[in-house]
Short mmCIF file of C-alpha atoms in Angstrom, two decimals:
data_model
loop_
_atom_site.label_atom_id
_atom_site.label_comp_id
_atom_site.label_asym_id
_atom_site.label_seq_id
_atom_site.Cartn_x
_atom_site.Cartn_y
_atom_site.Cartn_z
CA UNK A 148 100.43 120.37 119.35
CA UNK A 149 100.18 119.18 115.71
CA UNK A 150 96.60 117.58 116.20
CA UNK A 151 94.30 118.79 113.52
CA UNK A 152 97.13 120.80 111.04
CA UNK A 153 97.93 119.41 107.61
CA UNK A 154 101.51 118.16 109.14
CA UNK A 155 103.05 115.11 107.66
CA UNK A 156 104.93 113.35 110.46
CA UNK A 157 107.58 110.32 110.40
CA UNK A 158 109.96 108.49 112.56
CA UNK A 159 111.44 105.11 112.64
CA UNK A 160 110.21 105.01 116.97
CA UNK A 161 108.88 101.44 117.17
CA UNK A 162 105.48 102.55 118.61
CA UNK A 163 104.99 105.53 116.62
CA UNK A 164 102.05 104.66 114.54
CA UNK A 165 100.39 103.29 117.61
CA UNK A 166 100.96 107.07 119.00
CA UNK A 167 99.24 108.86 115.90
CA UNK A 168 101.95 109.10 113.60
CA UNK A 169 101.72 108.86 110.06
CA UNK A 170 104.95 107.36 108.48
CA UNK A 171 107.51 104.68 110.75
CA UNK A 172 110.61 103.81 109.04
CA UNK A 173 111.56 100.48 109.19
CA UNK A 174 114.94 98.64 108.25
CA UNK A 175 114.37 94.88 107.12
CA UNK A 176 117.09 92.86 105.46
CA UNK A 177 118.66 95.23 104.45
CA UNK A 178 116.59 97.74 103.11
CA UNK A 179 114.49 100.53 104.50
CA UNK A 180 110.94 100.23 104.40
CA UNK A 181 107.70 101.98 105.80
CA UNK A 182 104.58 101.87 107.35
CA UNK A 183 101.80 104.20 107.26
CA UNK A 184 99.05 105.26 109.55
CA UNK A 185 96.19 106.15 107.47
CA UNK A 186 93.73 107.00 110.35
CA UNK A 187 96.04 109.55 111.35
CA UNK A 188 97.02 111.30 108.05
CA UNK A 189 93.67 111.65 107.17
CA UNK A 190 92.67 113.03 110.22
CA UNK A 191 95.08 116.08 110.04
CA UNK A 192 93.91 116.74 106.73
CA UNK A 193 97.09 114.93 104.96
CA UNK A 194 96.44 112.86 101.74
CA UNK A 195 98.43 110.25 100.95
CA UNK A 196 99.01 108.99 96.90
CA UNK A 197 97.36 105.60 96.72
CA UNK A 198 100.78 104.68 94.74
CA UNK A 199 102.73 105.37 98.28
CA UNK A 200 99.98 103.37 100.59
CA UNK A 201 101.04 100.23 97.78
CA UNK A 202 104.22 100.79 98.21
CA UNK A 203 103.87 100.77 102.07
CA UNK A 204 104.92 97.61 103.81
CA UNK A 205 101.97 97.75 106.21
CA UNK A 206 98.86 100.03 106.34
CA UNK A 207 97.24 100.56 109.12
CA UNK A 208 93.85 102.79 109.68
CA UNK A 209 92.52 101.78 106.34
CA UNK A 210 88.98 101.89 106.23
CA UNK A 211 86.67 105.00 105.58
#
């Protein structure tokens, strides 16, 4: 329903950047981390700070 609107989405669902997410929480040790779907905030027309995809534990969706 969101496809295609300027709509950040997150969850901390294991699979969620595999389903077009954007942002996955992610405990490790014990901290919370994320990941970030590039590929799919781009295509909805959200842009992501480059200081956030650094700060990202993974990046996926990278390239142009």
């Amino acid at each position: 329903a969101l496809r295609g609107r300027a709509v950040l989405t997150v969850s901390d669902l294991p699979a969620f950047l595999r389903m077009g997410g954007m942002i996955r929480f992610v405990r490790e040790d014990q901290m919370l981390r994320f990941e970030v779907n590039q590929r799919a905030a781009r295509g909805s027309g959200v842009r992501l700070n480059p200081r956030v995809l650094q700060l990202a534990r993974n990046v996926v969706g990278g390239g142009s």
